[in-house]
Coordinates of C-alpha atoms and ligand atoms in Angstrom, one line a residue:
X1 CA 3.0 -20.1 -11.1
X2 CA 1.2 -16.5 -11.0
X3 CA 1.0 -13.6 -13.4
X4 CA 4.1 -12.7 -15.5
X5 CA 5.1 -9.0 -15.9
X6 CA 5.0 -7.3 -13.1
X7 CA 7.6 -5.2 -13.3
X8 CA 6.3 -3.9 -16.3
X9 CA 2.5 -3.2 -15.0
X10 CA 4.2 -1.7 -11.8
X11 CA 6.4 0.4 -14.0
X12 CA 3.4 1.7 -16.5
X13 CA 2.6 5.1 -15.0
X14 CA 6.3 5.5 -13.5
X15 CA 7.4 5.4 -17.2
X16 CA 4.6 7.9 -18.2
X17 CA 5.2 10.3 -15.6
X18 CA 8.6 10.5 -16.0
X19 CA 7.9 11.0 -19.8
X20 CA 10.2 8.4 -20.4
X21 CA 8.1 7.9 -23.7
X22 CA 10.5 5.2 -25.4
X23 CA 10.3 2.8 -22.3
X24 CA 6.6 3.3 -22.1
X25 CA 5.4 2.5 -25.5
X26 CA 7.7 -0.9 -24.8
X27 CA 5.7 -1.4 -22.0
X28 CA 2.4 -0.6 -24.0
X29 CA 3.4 -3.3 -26.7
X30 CA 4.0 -5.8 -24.3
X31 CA 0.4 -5.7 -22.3
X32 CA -1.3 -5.4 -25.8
X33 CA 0.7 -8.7 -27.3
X34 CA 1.9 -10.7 -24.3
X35 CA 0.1 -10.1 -21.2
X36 CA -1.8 -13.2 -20.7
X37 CA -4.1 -13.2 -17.9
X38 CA -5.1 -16.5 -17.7
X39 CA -2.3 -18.2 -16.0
X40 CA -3.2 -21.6 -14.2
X41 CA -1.4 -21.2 -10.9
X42 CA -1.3 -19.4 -7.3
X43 CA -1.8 -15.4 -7.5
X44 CA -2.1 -13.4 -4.7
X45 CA -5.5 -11.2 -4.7
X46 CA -4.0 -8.3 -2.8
X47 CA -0.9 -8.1 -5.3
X48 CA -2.8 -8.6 -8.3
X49 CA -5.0 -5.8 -7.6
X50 CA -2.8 -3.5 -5.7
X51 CA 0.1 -4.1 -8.2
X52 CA -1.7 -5.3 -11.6
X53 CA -4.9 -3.6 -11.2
X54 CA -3.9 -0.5 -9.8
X55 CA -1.2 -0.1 -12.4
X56 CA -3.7 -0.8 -15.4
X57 CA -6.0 1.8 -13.9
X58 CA -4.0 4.8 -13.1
X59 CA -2.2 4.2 -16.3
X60 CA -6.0 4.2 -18.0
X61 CA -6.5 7.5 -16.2
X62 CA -3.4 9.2 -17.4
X63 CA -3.5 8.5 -20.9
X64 CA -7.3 7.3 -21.5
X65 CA -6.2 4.2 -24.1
X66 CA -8.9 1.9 -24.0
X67 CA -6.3 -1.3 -23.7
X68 CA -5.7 -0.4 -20.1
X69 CA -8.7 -0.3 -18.9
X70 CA -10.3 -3.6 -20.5
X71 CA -7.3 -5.5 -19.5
X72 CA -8.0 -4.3 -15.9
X73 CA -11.6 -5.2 -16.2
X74 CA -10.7 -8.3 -17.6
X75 CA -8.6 -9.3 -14.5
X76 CA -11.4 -7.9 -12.0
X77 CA -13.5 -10.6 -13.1
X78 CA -11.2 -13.1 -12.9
X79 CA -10.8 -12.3 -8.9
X80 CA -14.5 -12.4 -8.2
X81 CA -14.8 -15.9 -7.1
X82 CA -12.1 -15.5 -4.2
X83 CA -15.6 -13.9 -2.6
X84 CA -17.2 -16.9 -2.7
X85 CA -16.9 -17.7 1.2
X86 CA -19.6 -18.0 4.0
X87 CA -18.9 -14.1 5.0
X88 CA -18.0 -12.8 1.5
X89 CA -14.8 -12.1 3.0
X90 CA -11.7 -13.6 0.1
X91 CA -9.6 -15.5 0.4
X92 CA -5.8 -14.6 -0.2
X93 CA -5.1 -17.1 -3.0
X94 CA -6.8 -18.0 -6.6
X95 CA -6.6 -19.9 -9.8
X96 CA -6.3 -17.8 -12.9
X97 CA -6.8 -20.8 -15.1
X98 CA -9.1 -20.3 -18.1
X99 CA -12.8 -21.7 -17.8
X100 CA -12.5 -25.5 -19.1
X101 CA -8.9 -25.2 -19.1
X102 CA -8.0 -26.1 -15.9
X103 CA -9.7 -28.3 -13.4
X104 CA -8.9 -25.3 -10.5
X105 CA -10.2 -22.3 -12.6
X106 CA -11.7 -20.0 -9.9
X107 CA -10.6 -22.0 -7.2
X108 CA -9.7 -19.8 -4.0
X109 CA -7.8 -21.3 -1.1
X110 CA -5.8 -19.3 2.2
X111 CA -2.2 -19.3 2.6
X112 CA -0.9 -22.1 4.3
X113 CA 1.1 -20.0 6.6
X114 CA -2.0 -17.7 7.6
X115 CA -3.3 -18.7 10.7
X116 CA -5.6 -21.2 10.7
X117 CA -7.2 -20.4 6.8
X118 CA -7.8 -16.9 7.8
X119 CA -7.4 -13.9 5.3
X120 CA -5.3 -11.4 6.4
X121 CA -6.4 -7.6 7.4
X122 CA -3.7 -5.7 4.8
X123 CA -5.4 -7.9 1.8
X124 CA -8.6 -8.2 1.9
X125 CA -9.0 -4.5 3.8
X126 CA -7.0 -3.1 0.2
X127 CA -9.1 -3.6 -2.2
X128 CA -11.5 -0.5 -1.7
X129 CA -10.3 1.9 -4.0
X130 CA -9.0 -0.5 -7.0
X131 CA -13.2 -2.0 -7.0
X132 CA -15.0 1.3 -6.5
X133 CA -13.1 2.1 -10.2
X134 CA -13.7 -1.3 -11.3
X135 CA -17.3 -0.8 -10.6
X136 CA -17.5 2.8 -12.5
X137 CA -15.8 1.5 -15.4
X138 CA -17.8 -0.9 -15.9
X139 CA -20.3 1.2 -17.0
X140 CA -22.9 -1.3 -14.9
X141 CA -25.6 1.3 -12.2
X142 CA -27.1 -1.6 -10.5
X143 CA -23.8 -3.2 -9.3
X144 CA -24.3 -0.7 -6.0
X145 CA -27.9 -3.0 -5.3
X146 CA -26.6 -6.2 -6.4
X147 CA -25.5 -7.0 -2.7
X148 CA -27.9 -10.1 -2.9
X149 CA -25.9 -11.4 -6.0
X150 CA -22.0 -11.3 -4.5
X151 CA -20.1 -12.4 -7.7
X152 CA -21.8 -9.9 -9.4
X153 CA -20.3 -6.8 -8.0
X154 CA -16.9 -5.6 -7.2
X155 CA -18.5 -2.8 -5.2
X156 CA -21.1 -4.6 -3.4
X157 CA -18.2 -6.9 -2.2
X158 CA -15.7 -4.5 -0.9
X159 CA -19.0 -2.4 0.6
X160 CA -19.9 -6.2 2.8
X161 CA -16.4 -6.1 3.3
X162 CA -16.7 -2.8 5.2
X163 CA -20.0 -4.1 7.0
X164 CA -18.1 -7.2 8.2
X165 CA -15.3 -5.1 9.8
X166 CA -17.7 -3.0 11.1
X167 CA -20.1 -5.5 13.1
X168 CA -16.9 -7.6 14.6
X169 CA -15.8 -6.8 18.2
X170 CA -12.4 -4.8 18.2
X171 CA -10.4 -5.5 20.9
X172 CA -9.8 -2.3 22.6
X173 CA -10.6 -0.5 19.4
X174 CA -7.9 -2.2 17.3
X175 CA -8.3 -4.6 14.4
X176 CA -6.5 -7.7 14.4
X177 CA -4.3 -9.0 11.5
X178 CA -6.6 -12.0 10.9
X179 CA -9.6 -12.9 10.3
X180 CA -11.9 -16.6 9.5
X181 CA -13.7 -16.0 5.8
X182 CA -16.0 -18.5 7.5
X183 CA -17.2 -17.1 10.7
X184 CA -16.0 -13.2 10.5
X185 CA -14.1 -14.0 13.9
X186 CA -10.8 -13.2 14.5
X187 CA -8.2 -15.6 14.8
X188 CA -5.9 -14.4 16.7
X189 CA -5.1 -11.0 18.5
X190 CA -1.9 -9.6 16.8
X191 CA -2.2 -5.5 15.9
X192 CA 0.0 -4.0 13.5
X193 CA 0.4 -0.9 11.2
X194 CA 3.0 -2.7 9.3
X195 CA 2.8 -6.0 7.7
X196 CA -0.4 -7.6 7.5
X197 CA -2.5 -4.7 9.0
X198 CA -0.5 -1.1 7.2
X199 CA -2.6 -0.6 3.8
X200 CA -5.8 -1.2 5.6
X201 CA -6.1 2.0 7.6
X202 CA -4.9 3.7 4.4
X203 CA -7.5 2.6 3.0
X204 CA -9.8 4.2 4.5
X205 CA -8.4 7.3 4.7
X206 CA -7.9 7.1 1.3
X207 CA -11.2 6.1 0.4
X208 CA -13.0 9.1 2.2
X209 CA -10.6 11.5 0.4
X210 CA -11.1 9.5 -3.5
X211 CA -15.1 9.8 -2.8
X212 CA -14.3 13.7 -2.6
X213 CA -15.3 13.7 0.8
X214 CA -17.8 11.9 1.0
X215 CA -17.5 8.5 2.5
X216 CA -18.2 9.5 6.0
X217 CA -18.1 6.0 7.2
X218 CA -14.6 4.9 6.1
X219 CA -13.1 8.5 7.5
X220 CA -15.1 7.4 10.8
X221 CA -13.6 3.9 10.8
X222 CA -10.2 5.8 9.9
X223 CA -10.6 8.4 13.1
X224 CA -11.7 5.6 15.4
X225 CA -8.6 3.7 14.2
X226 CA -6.5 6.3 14.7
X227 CA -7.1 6.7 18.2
X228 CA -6.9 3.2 19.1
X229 CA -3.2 3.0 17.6
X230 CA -2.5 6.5 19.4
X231 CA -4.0 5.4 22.7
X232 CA -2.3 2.0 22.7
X233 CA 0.7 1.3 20.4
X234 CA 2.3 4.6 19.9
X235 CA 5.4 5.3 22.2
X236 CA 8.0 6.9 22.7
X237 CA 11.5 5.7 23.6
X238 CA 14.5 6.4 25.8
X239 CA 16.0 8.4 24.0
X240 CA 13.1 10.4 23.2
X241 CA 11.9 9.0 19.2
X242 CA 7.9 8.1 19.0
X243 CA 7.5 5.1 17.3
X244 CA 4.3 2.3 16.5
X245 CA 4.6 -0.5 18.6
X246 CA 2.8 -3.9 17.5
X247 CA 0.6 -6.0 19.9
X248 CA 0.1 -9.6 20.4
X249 CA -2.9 -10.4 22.4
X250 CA -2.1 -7.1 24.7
X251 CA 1.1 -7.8 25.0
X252 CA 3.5 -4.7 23.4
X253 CA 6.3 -5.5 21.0
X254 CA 8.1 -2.8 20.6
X255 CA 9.0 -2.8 17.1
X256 CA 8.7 -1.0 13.9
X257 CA 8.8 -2.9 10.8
X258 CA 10.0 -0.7 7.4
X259 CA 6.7 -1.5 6.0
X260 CA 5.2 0.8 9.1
X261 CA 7.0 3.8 8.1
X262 CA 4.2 4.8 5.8
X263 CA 2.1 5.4 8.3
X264 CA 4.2 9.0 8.7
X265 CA 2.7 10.2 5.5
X266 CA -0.8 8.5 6.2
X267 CA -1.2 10.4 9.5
X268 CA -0.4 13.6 7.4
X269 CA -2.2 13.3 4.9
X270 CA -5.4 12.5 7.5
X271 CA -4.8 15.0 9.5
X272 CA -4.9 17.7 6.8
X273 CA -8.6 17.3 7.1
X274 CA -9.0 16.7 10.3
X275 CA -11.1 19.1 12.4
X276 CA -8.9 21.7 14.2
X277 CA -8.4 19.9 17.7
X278 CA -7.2 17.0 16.1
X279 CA -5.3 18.8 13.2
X280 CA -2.1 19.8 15.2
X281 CA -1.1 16.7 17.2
X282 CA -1.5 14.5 14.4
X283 CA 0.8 16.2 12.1
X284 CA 3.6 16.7 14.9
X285 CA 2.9 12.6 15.3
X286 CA 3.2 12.0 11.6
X287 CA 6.7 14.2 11.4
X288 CA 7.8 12.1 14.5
X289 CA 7.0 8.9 13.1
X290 CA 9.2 9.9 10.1
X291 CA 11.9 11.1 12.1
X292 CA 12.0 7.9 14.0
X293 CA 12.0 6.1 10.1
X294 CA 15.1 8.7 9.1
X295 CA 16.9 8.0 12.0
X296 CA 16.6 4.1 11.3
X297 CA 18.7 5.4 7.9
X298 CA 21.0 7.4 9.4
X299 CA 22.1 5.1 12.3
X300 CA 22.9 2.4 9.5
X301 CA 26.2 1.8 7.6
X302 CA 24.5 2.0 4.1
X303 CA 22.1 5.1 5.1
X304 CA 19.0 2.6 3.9
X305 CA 16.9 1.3 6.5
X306 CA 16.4 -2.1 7.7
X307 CA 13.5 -4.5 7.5
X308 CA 12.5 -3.6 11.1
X309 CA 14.2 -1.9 14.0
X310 CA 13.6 -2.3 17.7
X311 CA 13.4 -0.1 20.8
X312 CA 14.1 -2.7 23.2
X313 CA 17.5 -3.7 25.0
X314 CA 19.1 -0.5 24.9
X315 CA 18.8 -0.4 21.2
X316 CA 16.8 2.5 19.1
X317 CA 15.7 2.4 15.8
X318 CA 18.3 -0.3 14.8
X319 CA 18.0 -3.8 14.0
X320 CA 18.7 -6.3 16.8
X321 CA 18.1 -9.5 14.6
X322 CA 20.5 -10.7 11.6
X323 CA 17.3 -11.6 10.2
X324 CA 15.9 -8.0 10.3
X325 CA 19.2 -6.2 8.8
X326 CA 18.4 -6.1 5.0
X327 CA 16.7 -3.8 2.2
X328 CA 14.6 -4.6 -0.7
X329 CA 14.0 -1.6 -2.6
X330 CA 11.3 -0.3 -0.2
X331 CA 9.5 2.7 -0.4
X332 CA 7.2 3.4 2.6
X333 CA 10.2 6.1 3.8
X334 CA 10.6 7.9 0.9
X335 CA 6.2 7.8 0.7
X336 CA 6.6 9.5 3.9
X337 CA 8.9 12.0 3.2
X338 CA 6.9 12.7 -0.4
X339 CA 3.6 13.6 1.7
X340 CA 5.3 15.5 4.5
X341 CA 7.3 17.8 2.1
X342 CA 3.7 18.9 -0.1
X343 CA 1.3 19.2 2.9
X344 CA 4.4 21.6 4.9
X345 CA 7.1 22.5 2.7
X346 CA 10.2 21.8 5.3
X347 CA 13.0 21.5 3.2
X348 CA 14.8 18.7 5.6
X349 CA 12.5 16.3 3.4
X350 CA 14.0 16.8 0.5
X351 CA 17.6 16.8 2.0
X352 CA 16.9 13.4 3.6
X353 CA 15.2 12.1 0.2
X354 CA 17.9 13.0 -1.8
X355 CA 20.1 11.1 1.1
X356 CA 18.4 8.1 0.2
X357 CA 19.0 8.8 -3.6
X358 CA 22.6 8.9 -2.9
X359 CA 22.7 5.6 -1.0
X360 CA 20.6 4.3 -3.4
X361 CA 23.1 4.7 -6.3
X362 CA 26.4 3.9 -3.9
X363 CA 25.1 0.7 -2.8
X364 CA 22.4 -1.0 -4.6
X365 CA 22.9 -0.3 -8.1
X366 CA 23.9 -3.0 -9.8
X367 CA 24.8 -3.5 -14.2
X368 CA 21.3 -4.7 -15.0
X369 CA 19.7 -2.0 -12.3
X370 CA 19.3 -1.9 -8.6
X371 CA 19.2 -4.6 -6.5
X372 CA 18.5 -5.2 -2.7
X373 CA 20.7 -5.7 -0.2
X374 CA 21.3 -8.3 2.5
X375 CA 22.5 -6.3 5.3
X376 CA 22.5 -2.3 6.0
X377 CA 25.1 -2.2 8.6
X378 CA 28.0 -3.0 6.4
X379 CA 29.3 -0.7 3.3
X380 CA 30.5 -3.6 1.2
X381 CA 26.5 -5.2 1.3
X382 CA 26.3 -8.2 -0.6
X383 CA 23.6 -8.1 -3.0
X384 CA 20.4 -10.2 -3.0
X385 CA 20.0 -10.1 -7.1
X386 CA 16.3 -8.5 -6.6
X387 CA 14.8 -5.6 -8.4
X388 CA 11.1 -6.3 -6.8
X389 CA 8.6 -4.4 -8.7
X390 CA 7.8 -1.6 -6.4
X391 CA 11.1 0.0 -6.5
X392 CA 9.9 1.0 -10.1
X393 CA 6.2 1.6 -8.7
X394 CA 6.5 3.2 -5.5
X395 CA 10.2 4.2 -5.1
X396 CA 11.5 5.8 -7.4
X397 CA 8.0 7.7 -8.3
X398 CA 7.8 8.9 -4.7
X399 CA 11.1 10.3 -5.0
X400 CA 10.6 11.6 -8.3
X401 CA 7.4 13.6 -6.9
X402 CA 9.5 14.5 -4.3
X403 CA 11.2 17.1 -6.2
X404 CA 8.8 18.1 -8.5
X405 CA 6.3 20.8 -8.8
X406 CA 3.3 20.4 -6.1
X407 CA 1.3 20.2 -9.3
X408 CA 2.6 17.0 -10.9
X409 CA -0.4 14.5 -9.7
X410 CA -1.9 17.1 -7.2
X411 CA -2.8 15.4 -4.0
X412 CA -6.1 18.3 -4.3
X413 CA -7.1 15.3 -7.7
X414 CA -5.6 12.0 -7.0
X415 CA -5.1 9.6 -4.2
X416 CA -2.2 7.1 -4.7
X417 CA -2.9 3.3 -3.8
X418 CA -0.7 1.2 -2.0
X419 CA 1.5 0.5 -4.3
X420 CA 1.8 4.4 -5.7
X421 CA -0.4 4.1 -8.7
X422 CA -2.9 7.4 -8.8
X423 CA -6.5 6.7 -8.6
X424 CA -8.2 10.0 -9.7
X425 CA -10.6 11.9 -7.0
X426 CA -14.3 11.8 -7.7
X427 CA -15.1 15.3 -7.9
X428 CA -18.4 14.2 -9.0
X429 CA -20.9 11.5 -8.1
X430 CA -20.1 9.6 -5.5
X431 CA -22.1 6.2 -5.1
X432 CA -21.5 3.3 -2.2
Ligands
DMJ1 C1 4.2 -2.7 -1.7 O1 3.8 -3.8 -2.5 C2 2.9 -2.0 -1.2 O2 3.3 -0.7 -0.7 C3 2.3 -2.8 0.0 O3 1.2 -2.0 0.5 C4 3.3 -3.1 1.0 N1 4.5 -3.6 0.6 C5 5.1 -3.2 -0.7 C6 6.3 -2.3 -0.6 O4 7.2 -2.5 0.5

């Protein structure tokens, strides 16, 4: 019942990039003439704007036409009322319906399968970078001082956002996956850098690096984040691979989901700017962590990675579960691999990109594109009939940048959000 086009909003800048010129002005035609943004159903706030937003956006900054930008705007708006809670923390879901259209327009509601109506850390902690342009674009200077009026500003809501996660007790330094919209308490203690936690600590490292520097409280938050996760979930196995282990009330799990093995290029990209003491060790953790991620591909039939991989029960970096054993299209390896091979140049990241490539093509292309499979661990996988929208996003631009010029979207000028769309640096004036 949500948006329509993803794939093609994902797939704007991709297009552009890759001067695929033909495919983009198709694209163009279609946001212009069919893109309608008032759908009355369920949309997810955190893939609207990481996916529709972001897209819209970094394809505004690449090629400066006008339609981009207003149909970002537009949808902005639209999400504004999924603020609208006792904390000004949003809620997951909300109606796109047109005013007077539909008798849920504006309506915001929690997933049903979210704990107990909470929001969830990885959503409503990924919205930074997407508002603060939202709020420039806008062309509006008071939105910064309209914290009093909260469906008035898309900055002043992610800025109470920050002050919320900022006020609440962390257990042991760690921030827990979710969180009541109503009280600001959390609602239950499980830590992860993958799923439901990941694209909030990049965030925040991201956010200090778009404000040119500037943002010394998110690169705070980031640092004190960092060494929770070091302190308490990173490990390292039998056989000698670090990985990020999740936590459930301070109990470990030792697992690494697919989605975690971003974190690789994360860490990196951090500890570039980190002061000198800290600069070392993190980049030898972040070339670990995608090590560990590589050798989930390598120890697999397919040479694609699983869903999540264990270090438990004499098994490393594999996937004990049948549930665990497939791959859709993800990119958070081939992220990591993208960052590690600008910020030091070792060629093994391109070797084991263009690994990935190969098993790409071999196993998941399919007539009408690529498709995800069910199960890594056998080479005749069975296909799931899914080309989800990052592949064309995140994937195949991460690899693309892979083996390009350092140049091509410099990480010196742009940050990428979640979902790989470039958000350009504010060299200038930053606000918050
Ligand atoms: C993407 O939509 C984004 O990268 C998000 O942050 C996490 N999951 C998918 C890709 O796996």
């Amino acid at each position: 019942g949500g948006l329509r086009g993803a794939t093609v909003i994902d797939a704007l800048d991709t297009l552009y990039i890759m001067e695929l010129e033909e495919e983009f002005q198709e694209a163009k035609q279609w946001v212009e003439k069919s893109f309608d943004l008032n759908v009355n159903g369920e949309a997810s706030l955190f893939e609207v704007n990481i996916r529709y937003i972001g897209g819209l956006l970094a394809t505004y900054y690449l090629t400066g036409e006008e339609v981009f930008k207003s149909k970002a705007l537009e949808l902005g708006e639209k999400l504004l009322p999924a603020f609208n809670t006792p904390t000004g923390i949003p809620r997951g879901v909300i109606n796109l319906g047109r005013q007077g259209t539909s008798s849920q327009h504006g309506m915001s509601w929690s997933w049903g399968w979210a704990s107990a109506g909470s929001s969830i850390l990885a959503e409503f902690g990924t919205l930074h970078l997407e508002f603060l342009h939202l709020s420039q674009l806008s062309g509006n200077p008071v939105f910064a001082e309209k914290a009093t009026q909260p469906c008035l500003s898309s900055l002043s809501q992610v800025m109470n956002i920050r002050r919320v996660l900022s006020r609440v007790e962390k257990p042991q330094g760690l921030y827990p996956n979710f969180l009541s919209p109503v009280t600001g308490s959390w609602v239950q203690h499980h830590v992860s850098i993958g799923g439901l936690g990941d694209s909030f600590y990049e965030y925040l490292i991201k956010s200090w690096l778009m404000s040119d520097k500037k943002d010394s409280e998110a690169k705070k938050m980031y640092d004190d984040a960092l060494e929770a996760i070091e302190k308490h979930l990173v490990k390292k196995s039998a056989g000698g691979l670090t990985y990020i282990a999740e936590w459930r009330g301070g109990i470990l799990d030792h697992k690494m989901g697919h989605l975690a093995c971003f974190s690789g290029g994360m860490i990196a990209l951090g500890a570039e700017h980190a002061a000198e003491e800290r600069r070392q060790r993190h980049m030898e953790l972040a070339a670990e962590i995608t090590s560990t991620c590589h050798e989930s591909y390598t120890r697999s039939d397919t040479k694609l990675g699983p869903e999540a991989f264990r270090f438990d029960a004499g098994s490393e970096a594999m996937a004990t579960r049948l549930s665990e054993r497939y791959y859709i299209l993800r990119p958070e390896v081939v992220e990591s691999y993208m960052y590690l091979w600008r910020l030091t140049h070792d060629p093994k990241y391109r070797h084991w990109g263009w690994e990935v490539v190969q098993a790409l093509e071999k196993h998941c292309r399919v007539e009408a594109g690529f498709s995800g499979i069910r199960d890594v661990y056998t080479t005749t996988p069975s296909h799931d009939n899914m080309q989800q929208s990052f592949f064309l996003a995140e994937t195949l631009k991460y690899l693309y940048l892979l083996f390009c010029e350092d140049d091509v979207l410099s990480l010196e000028d742009w940050v990428f959000n979640t979902e790989a769309h470039p958000l350009p640096i504010n060299h200038t004036d930053f606000k918050a």
